[in-house]
Amino acid sequence: MPVRVQTADFDLSTEVARLRAGRADVGAIACFVGTVRDVNQGTSVSTMSLEHYPGMTERQLEAICGEARARWRLDDVLVIHRVGELRPLDQIVLVAVTSAHRGEAFAACEFVMDWLKTRAPFWKKEATPRGARWVDARESDEAAAARWGRGPARAAEPSPGGPPDAPGDGPGGDGAGGGDGGGAGGE
């Protein structure tokens, strides 16, 4: 169950080919690719910076993938999440799941993405014409994750204004909270 957090872009075709290589028993591959949008909450977004806790983030993603494997009969689960500065149209995240059957692949892919959004320690900061702002997690993300029930505990929640050791935004910074929130990302 590969998990990668990286600054480099990824190629969907290459990643799917790796998952399928030599696996005649794979009958289904479900994939989700999240991308950066150019507008969020009615405001244009020129860049989005993603931060994470190295080590903790990968462990949390591995726990989420492990939970998916425990719930469904899966052959493999892949999560690639980018960090650093991204621009509109850039790819942010890939979740790919292989299984013998499509129902399990679809369900597991959606589950991994829902839990990634609310349990993995990522933080988004958008650059807008009004200045930079941290992106809060959305209630809709919490509701989507809640439908799957309990599982691995959330990663530590940061204080408002971004990750714990991020430079302060000054007054008016809105904390990103745990998970990677909504924002201009398509996840």
PDB file of C-alpha atoms in Angstrom:
ATOM      1  CA  MET A   1       0.000   0.000   0.000  1.00  0.00           C
ATOM      2  CA  PRO A   2       2.202   2.808  -1.255  1.00  0.00           C
ATOM      3  CA  VAL A   3       1.877   6.287   0.237  1.00  0.00           C
ATOM      4  CA  ARG A   4       3.906   9.194  -1.086  1.00  0.00           C
ATOM      5  CA  VAL A   5       3.985  12.840  -0.039  1.00  0.00           C
ATOM      6  CA  GLN A   6       6.005  14.824  -2.558  1.00  0.00           C
ATOM      7  CA  THR A   7       6.508  18.152  -4.286  1.00  0.00           C
ATOM      8  CA  ALA A   8       6.809  16.615  -7.767  1.00  0.00           C
ATOM      9  CA  ASP A   9       3.808  16.098 -10.025  1.00  0.00           C
ATOM     10  CA  PHE A  10       2.606  12.568 -10.835  1.00  0.00           C
ATOM     11  CA  ASP A  11       1.416  10.885 -14.020  1.00  0.00           C
ATOM     12  CA  LEU A  12      -1.906   9.062 -13.656  1.00  0.00           C
ATOM     13  CA  SER A  13      -1.219   6.613 -16.509  1.00  0.00           C
ATOM     14  CA  THR A  14       2.177   5.657 -15.114  1.00  0.00           C
ATOM     15  CA  GLU A  15       0.813   5.128 -11.606  1.00  0.00           C
ATOM     16  CA  VAL A  16      -2.106   2.975 -12.813  1.00  0.00           C
ATOM     17  CA  ALA A  17       0.242   0.895 -14.988  1.00  0.00           C
ATOM     18  CA  ARG A  18       2.424   0.241 -11.925  1.00  0.00           C
ATOM     19  CA  LEU A  19      -0.595  -0.890  -9.916  1.00  0.00           C
ATOM     20  CA  ARG A  20      -1.701  -3.279 -12.686  1.00  0.00           C
ATOM     21  CA  ALA A  21       1.715  -4.662 -13.626  1.00  0.00           C
ATOM     22  CA  GLY A  22       1.545  -8.452 -13.663  1.00  0.00           C
ATOM     23  CA  ARG A  23      -1.800  -8.511 -11.823  1.00  0.00           C
ATOM     24  CA  ALA A  24      -4.258 -10.529 -13.924  1.00  0.00           C
ATOM     25  CA  ASP A  25      -6.510 -10.810 -10.849  1.00  0.00           C
ATOM     26  CA  VAL A  26      -7.260  -7.053 -10.840  1.00  0.00           C
ATOM     27  CA  GLY A  27     -10.726  -6.498 -12.266  1.00  0.00           C
ATOM     28  CA  ALA A  28     -11.230  -2.883 -11.232  1.00  0.00           C
ATOM     29  CA  ILE A  29      -9.204   0.261 -10.712  1.00  0.00           C
ATOM     30  CA  ALA A  30     -10.911   3.294  -9.172  1.00  0.00           C
ATOM     31  CA  CYS A  31      -9.016   6.575  -9.184  1.00  0.00           C
ATOM     32  CA  PHE A  32      -9.566  10.071  -7.874  1.00  0.00           C
ATOM     33  CA  VAL A  33      -7.394  13.036  -8.867  1.00  0.00           C
ATOM     34  CA  GLY A  34      -7.873  16.336  -7.051  1.00  0.00           C
ATOM     35  CA  THR A  35      -6.711  19.520  -8.792  1.00  0.00           C
ATOM     36  CA  VAL A  36      -6.247  23.178  -7.856  1.00  0.00           C
ATOM     37  CA  ARG A  37      -9.137  25.448  -8.856  1.00  0.00           C
ATOM     38  CA  ASP A  38      -8.714  29.131  -9.662  1.00  0.00           C
ATOM     39  CA  VAL A  39     -11.615  30.311  -7.473  1.00  0.00           C
ATOM     40  CA  ASN A  40     -12.651  29.512  -3.905  1.00  0.00           C
ATOM     41  CA  GLN A  41     -15.479  31.137  -1.937  1.00  0.00           C
ATOM     42  CA  GLY A  42     -16.011  33.625  -4.762  1.00  0.00           C
ATOM     43  CA  THR A  43     -12.412  34.874  -4.729  1.00  0.00           C
ATOM     44  CA  SER A  44      -9.720  34.167  -7.313  1.00  0.00           C
ATOM     45  CA  VAL A  45      -6.819  32.008  -6.167  1.00  0.00           C
ATOM     46  CA  SER A  46      -3.397  32.468  -7.773  1.00  0.00           C
ATOM     47  CA  THR A  47      -1.514  29.840  -5.739  1.00  0.00           C
ATOM     48  CA  MET A  48      -2.149  27.327  -3.007  1.00  0.00           C
ATOM     49  CA  SER A  49       0.575  26.273  -0.593  1.00  0.00           C
ATOM     50  CA  LEU A  50       0.222  22.870   1.058  1.00  0.00           C
ATOM     51  CA  GLU A  51       2.105  22.047   4.251  1.00  0.00           C
ATOM     52  CA  HIS A  52       2.287  18.824   6.250  1.00  0.00           C
ATOM     53  CA  TYR A  53       3.952  17.087   9.189  1.00  0.00           C
ATOM     54  CA  PRO A  54       6.654  14.854   7.651  1.00  0.00           C
ATOM     55  CA  GLY A  55       6.488  11.370   9.092  1.00  0.00           C
ATOM     56  CA  MET A  56       3.167  11.909  10.874  1.00  0.00           C
ATOM     57  CA  THR A  57       1.367  12.578   7.597  1.00  0.00           C
ATOM     58  CA  GLU A  58       2.658   9.388   5.966  1.00  0.00           C
ATOM     59  CA  ARG A  59       1.742   7.312   9.051  1.00  0.00           C
ATOM     60  CA  GLN A  60      -1.777   8.721   9.058  1.00  0.00           C
ATOM     61  CA  LEU A  61      -2.208   8.050   5.326  1.00  0.00           C
ATOM     62  CA  GLU A  62      -0.938   4.473   5.842  1.00  0.00           C
ATOM     63  CA  ALA A  63      -3.447   3.992   8.679  1.00  0.00           C
ATOM     64  CA  ILE A  64      -6.274   5.213   6.425  1.00  0.00           C
ATOM     65  CA  CYS A  65      -5.189   2.832   3.641  1.00  0.00           C
ATOM     66  CA  GLY A  66      -4.960   0.011   6.191  1.00  0.00           C
ATOM     67  CA  GLU A  67      -8.501   0.736   7.351  1.00  0.00           C
ATOM     68  CA  ALA A  68      -9.704   0.574   3.736  1.00  0.00           C
ATOM     69  CA  ARG A  69      -7.982  -2.808   3.304  1.00  0.00           C
ATOM     70  CA  ALA A  70      -9.678  -4.055   6.475  1.00  0.00           C
ATOM     71  CA  ARG A  71     -13.131  -2.989   5.225  1.00  0.00           C
ATOM     72  CA  TRP A  72     -12.945  -4.165   1.600  1.00  0.00           C
ATOM     73  CA  ARG A  73     -11.184  -6.921  -0.373  1.00  0.00           C
ATOM     74  CA  LEU A  74      -8.563  -4.845  -2.132  1.00  0.00           C
ATOM     75  CA  ASP A  75      -5.442  -5.718  -4.056  1.00  0.00           C
ATOM     76  CA  ASP A  76      -3.694  -2.392  -3.553  1.00  0.00           C
ATOM     77  CA  VAL A  77      -4.182   1.208  -2.441  1.00  0.00           C
ATOM     78  CA  LEU A  78      -2.051   4.125  -3.617  1.00  0.00           C
ATOM     79  CA  VAL A  79      -2.089   7.662  -2.223  1.00  0.00           C
ATOM     80  CA  ILE A  80       0.109  10.410  -3.638  1.00  0.00           C
ATOM     81  CA  HIS A  81      -0.329  13.856  -2.098  1.00  0.00           C
ATOM     82  CA  ARG A  82       1.647  16.868  -3.211  1.00  0.00           C
ATOM     83  CA  VAL A  83       2.952  19.612  -0.944  1.00  0.00           C
ATOM     84  CA  GLY A  84       4.544  22.974  -1.635  1.00  0.00           C
ATOM     85  CA  GLU A  85       3.289  25.764  -3.855  1.00  0.00           C
ATOM     86  CA  LEU A  86       0.734  24.767  -6.492  1.00  0.00           C
ATOM     87  CA  ARG A  87      -1.117  26.763  -9.144  1.00  0.00           C
ATOM     88  CA  PRO A  88      -4.577  26.406 -10.680  1.00  0.00           C
ATOM     89  CA  LEU A  89      -4.803  23.277 -12.870  1.00  0.00           C
ATOM     90  CA  ASP A  90      -2.002  21.517 -10.924  1.00  0.00           C
ATOM     91  CA  GLN A  91      -2.721  18.056  -9.578  1.00  0.00           C
ATOM     92  CA  ILE A  92      -2.831  17.806  -5.780  1.00  0.00           C
ATOM     93  CA  VAL A  93      -3.745  14.258  -4.866  1.00  0.00           C
ATOM     94  CA  LEU A  94      -4.163  10.807  -6.374  1.00  0.00           C
ATOM     95  CA  VAL A  95      -6.048   7.996  -4.682  1.00  0.00           C
ATOM     96  CA  ALA A  96      -6.059   4.747  -6.671  1.00  0.00           C
ATOM     97  CA  VAL A  97      -7.540   1.446  -5.516  1.00  0.00           C
ATOM     98  CA  THR A  98      -7.387  -1.949  -7.202  1.00  0.00           C
ATOM     99  CA  SER A  99      -9.725  -4.837  -6.501  1.00  0.00           C
ATOM    100  CA  ALA A 100     -11.306  -7.798  -8.220  1.00  0.00           C
ATOM    101  CA  HIS A 101     -14.643  -5.947  -8.392  1.00  0.00           C
ATOM    102  CA  ARG A 102     -15.691  -2.359  -9.115  1.00  0.00           C
ATOM    103  CA  GLY A 103     -18.023  -1.901  -6.134  1.00  0.00           C
ATOM    104  CA  GLU A 104     -15.249  -2.449  -3.629  1.00  0.00           C
ATOM    105  CA  ALA A 105     -12.799  -0.320  -5.601  1.00  0.00           C
ATOM    106  CA  PHE A 106     -15.252   2.607  -5.862  1.00  0.00           C
ATOM    107  CA  ALA A 107     -16.247   2.449  -2.182  1.00  0.00           C
ATOM    108  CA  ALA A 108     -12.675   2.174  -0.936  1.00  0.00           C
ATOM    109  CA  CYS A 109     -11.462   5.036  -3.149  1.00  0.00           C
ATOM    110  CA  GLU A 110     -14.202   7.333  -1.868  1.00  0.00           C
ATOM    111  CA  PHE A 111     -13.568   6.248   1.729  1.00  0.00           C
ATOM    112  CA  VAL A 112      -9.817   6.939   1.502  1.00  0.00           C
ATOM    113  CA  MET A 113     -10.421  10.396   0.032  1.00  0.00           C
ATOM    114  CA  ASP A 114     -13.100  11.275   2.616  1.00  0.00           C
ATOM    115  CA  TRP A 115     -10.872  10.260   5.520  1.00  0.00           C
ATOM    116  CA  LEU A 116      -7.778  11.876   3.990  1.00  0.00           C
ATOM    117  CA  LYS A 117      -9.646  15.205   3.874  1.00  0.00           C
ATOM    118  CA  THR A 118     -10.502  15.094   7.576  1.00  0.00           C
ATOM    119  CA  ARG A 119      -7.777  13.024   9.254  1.00  0.00           C
ATOM    120  CA  ALA A 120      -4.467  13.632   7.485  1.00  0.00           C
ATOM    121  CA  PRO A 121      -2.352  16.543   8.764  1.00  0.00           C
ATOM    122  CA  PHE A 122      -2.209  18.828   5.726  1.00  0.00           C
ATOM    123  CA  TRP A 123      -2.777  22.586   5.699  1.00  0.00           C
ATOM    124  CA  LYS A 124      -3.738  24.783   2.751  1.00  0.00           C
ATOM    125  CA  LYS A 125      -2.974  28.453   2.364  1.00  0.00           C
ATOM    126  CA  GLU A 126      -4.364  30.324  -0.623  1.00  0.00           C
ATOM    127  CA  ALA A 127      -2.975  33.469  -2.233  1.00  0.00           C
ATOM    128  CA  THR A 128      -5.841  35.767  -3.228  1.00  0.00           C
ATOM    129  CA  PRO A 129      -6.108  39.425  -4.307  1.00  0.00           C
ATOM    130  CA  ARG A 130      -7.027  40.200  -0.666  1.00  0.00           C
ATOM    131  CA  GLY A 131      -3.920  38.477   0.692  1.00  0.00           C
ATOM    132  CA  ALA A 132      -3.052  35.005   1.926  1.00  0.00           C
ATOM    133  CA  ARG A 133      -5.556  32.971   3.935  1.00  0.00           C
ATOM    134  CA  TRP A 134      -5.546  29.574   5.611  1.00  0.00           C
ATOM    135  CA  VAL A 135      -8.348  27.315   4.413  1.00  0.00           C
ATOM    136  CA  ASP A 136     -10.707  25.831   6.994  1.00  0.00           C
ATOM    137  CA  ALA A 137     -12.035  22.302   6.728  1.00  0.00           C
ATOM    138  CA  ARG A 138     -15.577  22.253   5.364  1.00  0.00           C
ATOM    139  CA  GLU A 139     -18.558  20.821   7.214  1.00  0.00           C
ATOM    140  CA  SER A 140     -19.408  18.820   4.089  1.00  0.00           C
ATOM    141  CA  ASP A 141     -16.020  17.051   4.350  1.00  0.00           C
ATOM    142  CA  GLU A 142     -16.739  16.141   7.980  1.00  0.00           C
ATOM    143  CA  ALA A 143     -20.187  14.827   7.022  1.00  0.00           C
ATOM    144  CA  ALA A 144     -18.744  12.742   4.176  1.00  0.00           C
ATOM    145  CA  ALA A 145     -16.166  11.172   6.514  1.00  0.00           C
ATOM    146  CA  ALA A 146     -18.714  10.577   9.281  1.00  0.00           C
ATOM    147  CA  ARG A 147     -20.831   8.298   7.110  1.00  0.00           C
ATOM    148  CA  TRP A 148     -18.017   5.717   7.186  1.00  0.00           C
ATOM    149  CA  GLY A 149     -18.023   5.475  10.994  1.00  0.00           C
ATOM    150  CA  ARG A 150     -15.084   5.579  13.370  1.00  0.00           C
ATOM    151  CA  GLY A 151     -11.560   4.522  12.563  1.00  0.00           C
ATOM    152  CA  PRO A 152      -8.015   5.732  13.159  1.00  0.00           C
ATOM    153  CA  ALA A 153      -7.821   8.759  15.432  1.00  0.00           C
ATOM    154  CA  ARG A 154      -7.257  12.128  13.854  1.00  0.00           C
ATOM    155  CA  ALA A 155      -3.807  13.576  13.705  1.00  0.00           C
ATOM    156  CA  ALA A 156      -3.052  16.372  16.160  1.00  0.00           C
ATOM    157  CA  GLU A 157      -5.030  19.525  15.464  1.00  0.00           C
ATOM    158  CA  PRO A 158      -2.983  22.718  14.992  1.00  0.00           C
ATOM    159  CA  SER A 159      -3.753  26.033  16.599  1.00  0.00           C
ATOM    160  CA  PRO A 160      -5.590  28.597  14.426  1.00  0.00           C
ATOM    161  CA  GLY A 161      -3.456  30.212  11.753  1.00  0.00           C
ATOM    162  CA  GLY A 162      -1.933  27.144  10.162  1.00  0.00           C
ATOM    163  CA  PRO A 163       0.517  24.469  11.211  1.00  0.00           C
ATOM    164  CA  PRO A 164       2.054  24.914  14.663  1.00  0.00           C
ATOM    165  CA  ASP A 165       5.427  26.275  13.503  1.00  0.00           C
ATOM    166  CA  ALA A 166       4.166  28.352  10.562  1.00  0.00           C
ATOM    167  CA  PRO A 167       4.859  32.070  10.578  1.00  0.00           C
ATOM    168  CA  GLY A 168       1.842  33.934  11.971  1.00  0.00           C
ATOM    169  CA  ASP A 169      -0.604  35.576   9.620  1.00  0.00           C
ATOM    170  CA  GLY A 170      -1.446  38.333  12.038  1.00  0.00           C
ATOM    171  CA  PRO A 171      -5.058  39.221  12.860  1.00  0.00           C
ATOM    172  CA  GLY A 172      -7.720  37.637  10.721  1.00  0.00           C
ATOM    173  CA  GLY A 173      -5.871  34.401   9.877  1.00  0.00           C
ATOM    174  CA  ASP A 174      -8.344  31.556   9.714  1.00  0.00           C
ATOM    175  CA  GLY A 175      -6.888  28.264  10.973  1.00  0.00           C
ATOM    176  CA  ALA A 176      -6.714  25.338   8.616  1.00  0.00           C
ATOM    177  CA  GLY A 177      -7.560  22.766  11.282  1.00  0.00           C
ATOM    178  CA  GLY A 178      -6.802  19.098  10.918  1.00  0.00           C
ATOM    179  CA  GLY A 179      -7.154  17.553   7.505  1.00  0.00           C
ATOM    180  CA  ASP A 180      -6.582  19.465   4.341  1.00  0.00           C
ATOM    181  CA  GLY A 181      -9.813  21.401   4.311  1.00  0.00           C
ATOM    182  CA  GLY A 182     -11.718  22.535   1.276  1.00  0.00           C
ATOM    183  CA  GLY A 183     -10.305  25.468  -0.569  1.00  0.00           C
ATOM    184  CA  ALA A 184      -9.344  25.776  -4.168  1.00  0.00           C
ATOM    185  CA  GLY A 185      -8.287  22.146  -4.293  1.00  0.00           C
ATOM    186  CA  GLY A 186     -10.641  19.804  -6.080  1.00  0.00           C
ATOM    187  CA  GLU A 187     -10.498  17.189  -3.404  1.00  0.00           C
TER     188      GLU A 187
END
